[in-house]
Structures are given as structure tokens and as C-alpha cells.
């Protein structure tokens, strides 16, 4: 490694001008800074006093400001959260009336009069005036009891059955789809909605005081009325409460918290918000509060309507009070915002708390400021004396007294400063000594660099690797002044052996010693490949394993230095230095020098290896070139002999044979002889075959011509027969088509008759079931009549009991009158009992009328049932007769269907047969035509074949074969 210094050339004139500019700039800066250095020129005690005073003022002002800000922000944040929590109370107050209406109307949905009215309308009947009056009275009672405006009974057809206010019977009434939802889900629904002013005029409810002709926010409940028999919804009870100009919602909220602001806003169709009701009870207002006070703007309401959670909050000034206001959106059944609830929590108590806190903080700040001034004066005096002592020692050290040190009397910052001065003095003293030693180190490094250069010059590429290693380890031992240097080489299994060694005479030899470390391959190979260096000053103090120490002790090793040797970037060996006579602290320079030795050794071994590989490659290339030259000359001689034999074959002499010798040319000659023999056999066969072909073609030419003429005549006759066959097929097809139509009609008639039979069977079974049902119904009607008679008996008994009770009440009243003042209480009881008896008597009379109507209707139903039963019996007989007649028709239809199907099948079979014959005739005609054409083609081809065979025979005669030579 070498250090590179960068040299920069500078123009002397430019440098001088730059220096003057620098002096001028420094002078200007010193003039400016002298005006601002008044603080730096002060004494430490004055600086301490000013610093303490300034820091305390800044701290107090900062702490008070931050504290005030935190108190205000956290307080307001807390009030916002409190308002968001308290708006739930407004929500509860808003829903109290809805829950009351839901509970009350759930009870009225079980009222017999409500259920009866709903059932009558659901069955298409109308209510009597008495029933209508009874239902309307029930609804009016609910309006009075609940203090609401709407109470309406609606049927399944969405038309009003009865209303508590105006006579709106038969009008469609489905506010925001509540009735439809209840009929669909069979559950009570609670919702809020905006009702237009014209709807209020049609209903004519008792409006709140001060409410004008405008749209209103109404809280609705829709309660289903069920049919007791099957639990179907037969009607819906609608209750509605107008929120506008009513204070209970806001009053209930403010009663819970004592003060604040509460309001309900309704949302119009155009998206604007209108105040429905509000109440403001603030610090500056009276205890009753101010009603119908609006917010200064509707931004918070719009934010609540758009918020995913439905809640928004902000600080708003309402009148003379500032509130932390939270708003909560109210949704309708379509998840649209129809109203917004508002709760405002006053900030008056928070502002009072903040003012009190600020006064306390100001008092504490004044006390703290006076205390800090006193402490600053005392601290300034305690700091100035140690600083003067440290200043004196520093001046002595600067004068050249390297042994002077500061006294350490405390552990504070000044004590730490004195300690730092002592450490700085020690460092300067040590640095001076190191500078003197670095000159020696640089000289030593220069000698080692020169040693490496000389060592590299001595290496020649032709040297063996062992000579290079010996040269290197001898030089390393002399340069480092160690007792032993070894070259520890690895085999493929990472077992090591000492292949080279340089050791002093007084120490044991380790050459050719095998040392195996089983953990080396797993733990250390990759580390040494990355350039690991191990320097151990003393093997007995290095926490080595017992196994490692036992490996080193036979060679009296006390300290060692290990570096890797990389040849061609592969870990090949370790270069190890041993100090045997004593422990040794290896310096960083020695470790780096030893590593440079191993690197240079790896380069030298790599170059030697490459040189040997190149030399071996050169020798192998020369030997291969000589061998290829000899083989080439031998092949050329054999190829000349083979070409001379090929020339005779090219002239047509197939009796020639090439000499078969060893080598590739001999193999080619053997293949050549085989090819010539096969060619000779082929030529002989061609000669014989061509002679036979000429003879056969001459004999068969006339026969083939006659066959062609006969085939043409046969094709013409077949074509004539085929025309007649087509005419016959068309006739058969017409007959087959009509037979299939007849079969289809017969089949449909049969299927219709069978379907009629099945329908008749189902009709008979249905009539029989109807007959049984009518019979059961008649029995139940009779039992109902008997039960009504029993009810009449019970009613008569109740009537008697009522009469006796009334009589007892009269007697009790007479006895109470006799008793005078002491019997007044008993007289009141007797009067109540008499009224109860009178109501019981009236009720029994109503029940008697109802029972009589039930008995009359039951008898009429029983008579109708008996008449229906007789008609069912007659109908059953008629159906049985029709079933028998239909069975006979079905039998005849099946016979006709079978006959027509047989005719159709026979006709279809004839059609198929005629078509098969036609196809055969057509194919015969085609075959005859093809035969005649083929015969003509064969005749002409045979003539051409004769000419070709003659030409082939002439060509073959040019070849010379062994058989011809023998003849």
C-alpha cells in the first residue's frame, strides 16, 4: 500500500492578493465583533449573574406561557370531549318520548277493539259507527295521556282506518315509508321525519304554542297489529310527537347539568337547517334561561351531517357566553339526516380556573426570580476561583513546563475541565514521544518495503513452487526476527501439512508434520478466504482450547501470527510465524507486513502455476501436431489407392473390389465393396424383371381394352335403373310422411285421454278430501254452537251474580245510612260495588247479544255445510261416470295409436330399404364409371410402362456383371 499526495500549483501573485483580501476581511470582522463582544469581556461572575437572570426570565415566561397554553388547550379539549359525551344526554332526552310512545302503543296493539277493526278492514269489511267511535276514542285517549299530536290506525292497504284528530278515513297514510316497513318486517319501528305543512293541515293536530304554519320535525313510532290466529300484520298504529317549540328535550338536558345550551335543529328539503327548539342557561342569563336562541351559523350542523360518525364539535359564542358545542345527527329510516341535536358546555368555569392558575404562577415566578439572583451571585464566586487556578496552570504548561497539572478538588464541570486539561497535557506529552518513535517506524517500514521489492526481484517464473516458498519463509523469518515460519498447506479435505519451514537451530523442527483441525472446514475456511489475520501474543492467555494448545506445545510455541495464502483466489495454505522463547505483542505494522508477504507469495505461486501450465500446454501441442501429420500422410496414401478402384466402377464395371486395410480408409473400402455387390445384384434383378414386364404387358393389353368397353356399357345401364329407383323412393316417402302424421295425431289423442284420466282421478280425490273437510267443518261448527250455548249459561250466571251483587250493595248502602257518619267509608265502598255490578250487568248483556249472533251465524253455517256436503256427493257421482267414459275413450285411442304406429314403422322400413337400394345402385354406377375410366388409364399406363421397361433394359445392359462375364 502507498500513500498518494495531491499537489496543487498556485500562482504567487494570486496567492498574495488572496492573502491581503483575507487580512482585510478579518480586520472588518474584528471591528464588527468588537462592538458585540461586551458580554465576552465581562467577568465570569457577571456572566453567571446575567445568564441566571436571563435564563430564569426566559424559563418563567416560557413555562407560564406553555403552561397557560397547555391548560387552555387541554381544558378546551376536555370541554369539547365533555360536550361530545353530554350530547348523548340530549339524544336520550330526545328518545324518551319515542320510547314512551313505543311502549304505550305496543300495549294498544293488543287491544281487542284495535285488532277487530284491523281484521275487518283487512277482510274487506267496514266498521260500524260504534266500532269507529270506540277506536277513535282509544286513539284520542293515547294523545291525551302521552301529550302527543298523532295517533292513527292504518290498514295493510296503507289507508287510514281511524285517526284521533281529523276524519281521514280511507286516505293513504305512509309517513316516510314506515307503514310499508312494518308490514314487511313485522316489527315496531321508531324514526324521525320532516312533515310538510300541508300534511299538518290535513291532520289538524293540537299544535304547540307559537308554532306557525311550517314544516315540522316529528318523532314517529310505527307498531304492528297482529292477527291472533296466524300472527300476520293486519294493521299499523302510528304515533307522532311534534318537536318544534317544545322545551322538554332542552329543559331535561339542562336540568341534568345545571347550565349550558341545548337545541334541536331540523333539516329542510333544500339542505338548510331550521331551529326546532332550544334553551340557553348561561352564567350571564337568568336561571330560567332563554328559549329559542339559535346558533350564530350552521357550519357545525353541516359538519355533523357529513361526519361518518355523525358527531362534530367546535367552540361557539352564543349571546354573551362561549360554549364548547357538540352536534349529533339524527337519521331517518333511509339513513338521511333529518335533525341535529346540539349540546353546549359553558367555558366560564374553565376561564375562572385559568385566571386563578395564572395568578399563582406569577407569584411563584417572582419568588423564584429573587432566589435565582441570590444563587447566581454565590455560584459566580464559587466558580471564579477554580477558573483562575486552572488559568495559572495552563499558562505554566504553555511556557514549557510539561510536568505541571491542575488540582482536582471537585467533580463538577470545572473539575471535569481540570481533568480534561490534565488528560490533554498527558496526550500532548505522549504524542511528542510517539512522534519521536514514528520516525523509527517509518524507517522500519521503508526497510520492509525494500525487502518485499528485493524478494519479488529474486523470483523467476521458471522456479519451482517449493523454491519460491523456501525463499519467502526464510526472508519472513529474518525480517520479523521470529523463531519459526512455516508454510501450512491444505489438501482437498482441508487437512493440513507443513510443506516448508524456516526455523532457528535451538527449536524443534515441524517439517512434514500433519496437523488436522476438524473444525477448520466448518468455522474458519470462509473467514481466512476473506483475509482473516490471527495474532496471539501468548497462547496460554488467549482462551484457546486444550486441543489447540496440545498441538502447539511440542514445538514450544508461545506466540504466533497467522495469515492466509491465496493462490488464484483460492485458499491454499496458511503462512504462520512462531515466537518460541517468550510471549510477543504483535504490532499492527508487523501484522500488515506479514499479510503483504502472504499476498506477494500468493501472487508468485499463481504466476509459477500459470507458467508451468503454459509450458506443459506448449509441449502437448507440439506432440499432437506431429501425430496429426503422420496420420494425415497415411490417410492420403490409402485414399489414392481407393480412388483408383472407384474409377473402374464409374465406367460400369461392377466386378471391381477395393483392398481392405486397417484404419478409417479400410473401413470405407469395406463399405464400398458392400455397396458394389448390392448394386450388382440390383442390376441383375432389374434386367430379369424388365424382360418379364415386356412379355406380360404384350399379352394383357387386348384384355384390358375389352374390359374397359364392357365397364362403360354397364355404367350406362346402371344409370337408367337408378332414375326409376328415384321415382319409387319419392312415392314411398310421401306415404311414410302421412303415416307418421297419422301416428302423431293418434299418439296425441292417446296422451290427451290419459291426461284426462289422471285429471279425473285427481278431481275425484280432491272432491273426496273436500267432502271430508266439509264434514269436519260441520262437526266443528256444531261444537262451536254447543260452546256458545255454554257461554250463554255462564253469562246468565254472571248476570245473576251481578244482580245479587247489586242487591248486596243496596243493602250495604242502607246499613251504612243507618250507621251514620261511622258508615260513610263503607257507603262509598257499597256505591263502588253497585257501580261495578251495574257495569257487569251491562257487559253481560253485550256478551249475550254477541253470543246470540254467534249462535245464529253458527246455525246458518251448519245449514250451508250440510247443503255443500250433499252437492259434493252429487259431484262425486258425476265425476265417477265421466271417469269411466274417459277410460273407454283412452282404450280405443291406445288401439288406434298402436295400429297407426305399426303402419308408420312399416312405411319407414320401406323408405329405408328403397333408400339403401338407391344408394347401392348409385354406388354401382359410380364404380362402373370408375372401372371404365381406370381400365382406360391402366391401358394407357401399360403402354407407357412397356416403353419405360424397354428403356430400362437398354440402360442396364451397359453394366458389366460377373454372370455376363462367365457366359
PDB file of C-alpha atoms in Angstrom, residues 235-363:
ATOM      1  CA  UNK A 235    -102.718  -3.066  10.693  1.00  0.00           C
ATOM      2  CA  UNK A 236    -100.202  -0.479  11.936  1.00  0.00           C
ATOM      3  CA  UNK A 237    -100.543   2.013  14.805  1.00  0.00           C
ATOM      4  CA  UNK A 238     -98.768   5.324  14.061  1.00  0.00           C
ATOM      5  CA  UNK A 239     -97.912   7.752  16.878  1.00  0.00           C
ATOM      6  CA  UNK A 240     -96.235  11.105  16.300  1.00  0.00           C
ATOM      7  CA  UNK A 241     -94.869  13.884  18.500  1.00  0.00           C
ATOM      8  CA  UNK A 242     -94.003  17.345  17.125  1.00  0.00           C
ATOM      9  CA  UNK A 243     -90.642  18.579  18.412  1.00  0.00           C
ATOM     10  CA  UNK A 244     -90.947  22.227  17.300  1.00  0.00           C
ATOM     11  CA  UNK A 245     -91.383  24.863  20.041  1.00  0.00           C
ATOM     12  CA  UNK A 246     -91.302  22.230  22.810  1.00  0.00           C
ATOM     13  CA  UNK A 247     -88.791  22.707  25.616  1.00  0.00           C
ATOM     14  CA  UNK A 248     -88.798  19.342  27.457  1.00  0.00           C
ATOM     15  CA  UNK A 249     -85.878  17.993  25.413  1.00  0.00           C
ATOM     16  CA  UNK A 250     -83.645  21.008  26.113  1.00  0.00           C
ATOM     17  CA  UNK A 251     -85.045  21.532  29.638  1.00  0.00           C
ATOM     18  CA  UNK A 252     -84.396  17.925  30.630  1.00  0.00           C
ATOM     19  CA  UNK A 253     -80.814  18.123  29.385  1.00  0.00           C
ATOM     20  CA  UNK A 254     -80.043  21.397  31.215  1.00  0.00           C
ATOM     21  CA  UNK A 255     -81.727  20.118  34.390  1.00  0.00           C
ATOM     22  CA  UNK A 256     -79.251  17.241  34.343  1.00  0.00           C
ATOM     23  CA  UNK A 257     -76.194  19.551  34.058  1.00  0.00           C
ATOM     24  CA  UNK A 258     -77.399  22.797  35.659  1.00  0.00           C
ATOM     25  CA  UNK A 259     -76.441  25.118  32.829  1.00  0.00           C
ATOM     26  CA  UNK A 260     -75.354  25.272  29.223  1.00  0.00           C
ATOM     27  CA  UNK A 261     -77.070  25.248  25.863  1.00  0.00           C
ATOM     28  CA  UNK A 262     -79.270  22.574  24.273  1.00  0.00           C
ATOM     29  CA  UNK A 263     -81.092  22.677  20.947  1.00  0.00           C
ATOM     30  CA  UNK A 264     -82.718  20.591  18.219  1.00  0.00           C
ATOM     31  CA  UNK A 265     -82.443  21.627  14.579  1.00  0.00           C
ATOM     32  CA  UNK A 266     -84.480  20.195  11.716  1.00  0.00           C
ATOM     33  CA  UNK A 267     -83.140  19.842   8.198  1.00  0.00           C
ATOM     34  CA  UNK A 268     -85.276  21.171   5.351  1.00  0.00           C
ATOM     35  CA  UNK A 269     -85.627  19.601   1.903  1.00  0.00           C
ATOM     36  CA  UNK A 270     -83.159  22.146   0.462  1.00  0.00           C
ATOM     37  CA  UNK A 271     -80.483  21.097   2.985  1.00  0.00           C
ATOM     38  CA  UNK A 272     -80.777  24.198   5.194  1.00  0.00           C
ATOM     39  CA  UNK A 273     -81.171  23.861   8.962  1.00  0.00           C
ATOM     40  CA  UNK A 274     -84.023  25.429  10.943  1.00  0.00           C
ATOM     41  CA  UNK A 275     -84.233  25.719  14.727  1.00  0.00           C
ATOM     42  CA  UNK A 276     -86.911  23.447  16.190  1.00  0.00           C
ATOM     43  CA  UNK A 277     -86.348  24.163  19.894  1.00  0.00           C
ATOM     44  CA  UNK A 278     -83.534  25.411  22.171  1.00  0.00           C
ATOM     45  CA  UNK A 279     -82.790  26.665  25.671  1.00  0.00           C
ATOM     46  CA  UNK A 280     -79.782  28.676  26.885  1.00  0.00           C
ATOM     47  CA  UNK A 281     -78.949  28.801  30.621  1.00  0.00           C
ATOM     48  CA  UNK A 282     -75.594  30.569  30.901  1.00  0.00           C
ATOM     49  CA  UNK A 283     -73.697  32.492  33.584  1.00  0.00           C
ATOM     50  CA  UNK A 284     -74.914  35.860  32.325  1.00  0.00           C
ATOM     51  CA  UNK A 285     -78.537  34.741  31.774  1.00  0.00           C
ATOM     52  CA  UNK A 286     -81.268  34.203  34.344  1.00  0.00           C
ATOM     53  CA  UNK A 287     -81.824  30.851  35.978  1.00  0.00           C
ATOM     54  CA  UNK A 288     -84.883  30.151  33.790  1.00  0.00           C
ATOM     55  CA  UNK A 289     -82.820  30.595  30.656  1.00  0.00           C
ATOM     56  CA  UNK A 290     -83.672  31.983  27.256  1.00  0.00           C
ATOM     57  CA  UNK A 291     -85.724  29.866  24.858  1.00  0.00           C
ATOM     58  CA  UNK A 292     -85.392  29.564  21.071  1.00  0.00           C
ATOM     59  CA  UNK A 293     -81.866  31.030  20.889  1.00  0.00           C
ATOM     60  CA  UNK A 294     -80.252  29.969  17.562  1.00  0.00           C
ATOM     61  CA  UNK A 295     -76.586  29.307  16.797  1.00  0.00           C
ATOM     62  CA  UNK A 296     -74.737  32.147  15.025  1.00  0.00           C
ATOM     63  CA  UNK A 297     -74.202  29.866  11.988  1.00  0.00           C
ATOM     64  CA  UNK A 298     -74.974  26.321  10.837  1.00  0.00           C
ATOM     65  CA  UNK A 299     -71.434  25.215   9.931  1.00  0.00           C
ATOM     66  CA  UNK A 300     -71.239  22.814  12.884  1.00  0.00           C
ATOM     67  CA  UNK A 301     -74.616  21.298  11.935  1.00  0.00           C
ATOM     68  CA  UNK A 302     -73.450  20.709   8.369  1.00  0.00           C
ATOM     69  CA  UNK A 303     -70.224  19.124   9.658  1.00  0.00           C
ATOM     70  CA  UNK A 304     -72.229  16.720  11.859  1.00  0.00           C
ATOM     71  CA  UNK A 305     -74.453  15.787   8.907  1.00  0.00           C
ATOM     72  CA  UNK A 306     -71.377  14.999   6.766  1.00  0.00           C
ATOM     73  CA  UNK A 307     -69.336  13.265   9.520  1.00  0.00           C
ATOM     74  CA  UNK A 308     -69.034   9.434   9.223  1.00  0.00           C
ATOM     75  CA  UNK A 309     -69.654   9.159  12.978  1.00  0.00           C
ATOM     76  CA  UNK A 310     -72.496  11.688  12.917  1.00  0.00           C
ATOM     77  CA  UNK A 311     -70.799  13.865  15.617  1.00  0.00           C
ATOM     78  CA  UNK A 312     -68.963  17.196  15.194  1.00  0.00           C
ATOM     79  CA  UNK A 313     -67.683  19.721  17.753  1.00  0.00           C
ATOM     80  CA  UNK A 314     -66.349  23.291  17.935  1.00  0.00           C
ATOM     81  CA  UNK A 315     -66.123  26.415  20.150  1.00  0.00           C
ATOM     82  CA  UNK A 316     -69.009  28.812  19.517  1.00  0.00           C
ATOM     83  CA  UNK A 317     -70.075  32.087  21.151  1.00  0.00           C
ATOM     84  CA  UNK A 318     -73.815  32.190  21.756  1.00  0.00           C
ATOM     85  CA  UNK A 319     -75.003  35.536  23.004  1.00  0.00           C
ATOM     86  CA  UNK A 320     -72.575  36.614  25.750  1.00  0.00           C
ATOM     87  CA  UNK A 321     -71.323  33.109  26.562  1.00  0.00           C
ATOM     88  CA  UNK A 322     -68.710  30.921  24.878  1.00  0.00           C
ATOM     89  CA  UNK A 323     -69.512  27.223  24.718  1.00  0.00           C
ATOM     90  CA  UNK A 324     -67.784  24.002  23.731  1.00  0.00           C
ATOM     91  CA  UNK A 325     -70.512  22.758  21.407  1.00  0.00           C
ATOM     92  CA  UNK A 326     -71.090  19.209  20.113  1.00  0.00           C
ATOM     93  CA  UNK A 327     -73.654  18.268  17.469  1.00  0.00           C
ATOM     94  CA  UNK A 328     -75.067  14.816  16.734  1.00  0.00           C
ATOM     95  CA  UNK A 329     -77.004  13.940  13.562  1.00  0.00           C
ATOM     96  CA  UNK A 330     -80.360  12.115  13.728  1.00  0.00           C
ATOM     97  CA  UNK A 331     -81.017   9.774  10.783  1.00  0.00           C
ATOM     98  CA  UNK A 332     -84.331   8.647   9.301  1.00  0.00           C
ATOM     99  CA  UNK A 333     -85.112   5.112   8.145  1.00  0.00           C
ATOM    100  CA  UNK A 334     -83.382   5.903   4.825  1.00  0.00           C
ATOM    101  CA  UNK A 335     -80.166   6.873   6.663  1.00  0.00           C
ATOM    102  CA  UNK A 336     -80.590  10.542   5.746  1.00  0.00           C
ATOM    103  CA  UNK A 337     -80.008  13.332   8.288  1.00  0.00           C
ATOM    104  CA  UNK A 338     -83.343  14.906   9.305  1.00  0.00           C
ATOM    105  CA  UNK A 339     -82.309  16.602  12.538  1.00  0.00           C
ATOM    106  CA  UNK A 340     -79.254  17.572  14.587  1.00  0.00           C
ATOM    107  CA  UNK A 341     -79.052  17.586  18.386  1.00  0.00           C
ATOM    108  CA  UNK A 342     -76.836  20.304  19.933  1.00  0.00           C
ATOM    109  CA  UNK A 343     -75.232  20.483  23.397  1.00  0.00           C
ATOM    110  CA  UNK A 344     -73.101  23.404  24.566  1.00  0.00           C
ATOM    111  CA  UNK A 345     -70.942  23.320  27.704  1.00  0.00           C
ATOM    112  CA  UNK A 346     -70.002  26.738  29.121  1.00  0.00           C
ATOM    113  CA  UNK A 347     -66.314  27.739  29.360  1.00  0.00           C
ATOM    114  CA  UNK A 348     -66.907  30.153  32.270  1.00  0.00           C
ATOM    115  CA  UNK A 349     -65.654  27.743  34.943  1.00  0.00           C
ATOM    116  CA  UNK A 350     -62.591  26.916  32.795  1.00  0.00           C
ATOM    117  CA  UNK A 351     -61.754  30.629  32.367  1.00  0.00           C
ATOM    118  CA  UNK A 352     -62.023  31.189  36.138  1.00  0.00           C
ATOM    119  CA  UNK A 353     -59.696  28.255  36.772  1.00  0.00           C
ATOM    120  CA  UNK A 354     -57.171  29.597  34.245  1.00  0.00           C
ATOM    121  CA  UNK A 355     -57.153  33.089  35.829  1.00  0.00           C
ATOM    122  CA  UNK A 356     -56.593  31.620  39.281  1.00  0.00           C
ATOM    123  CA  UNK A 357     -53.790  29.421  37.991  1.00  0.00           C
ATOM    124  CA  UNK A 358     -52.060  32.336  36.259  1.00  0.00           C
ATOM    125  CA  UNK A 359     -52.077  34.435  39.459  1.00  0.00           C
ATOM    126  CA  UNK A 360     -50.473  31.582  41.407  1.00  0.00           C
ATOM    127  CA  UNK A 361     -47.869  31.069  38.683  1.00  0.00           C
ATOM    128  CA  UNK A 362     -46.966  34.787  38.652  1.00  0.00           C
ATOM    129  CA  UNK A 363     -46.410  34.802  42.406  1.00  0.00           C
TER     130      UNK A 363
END
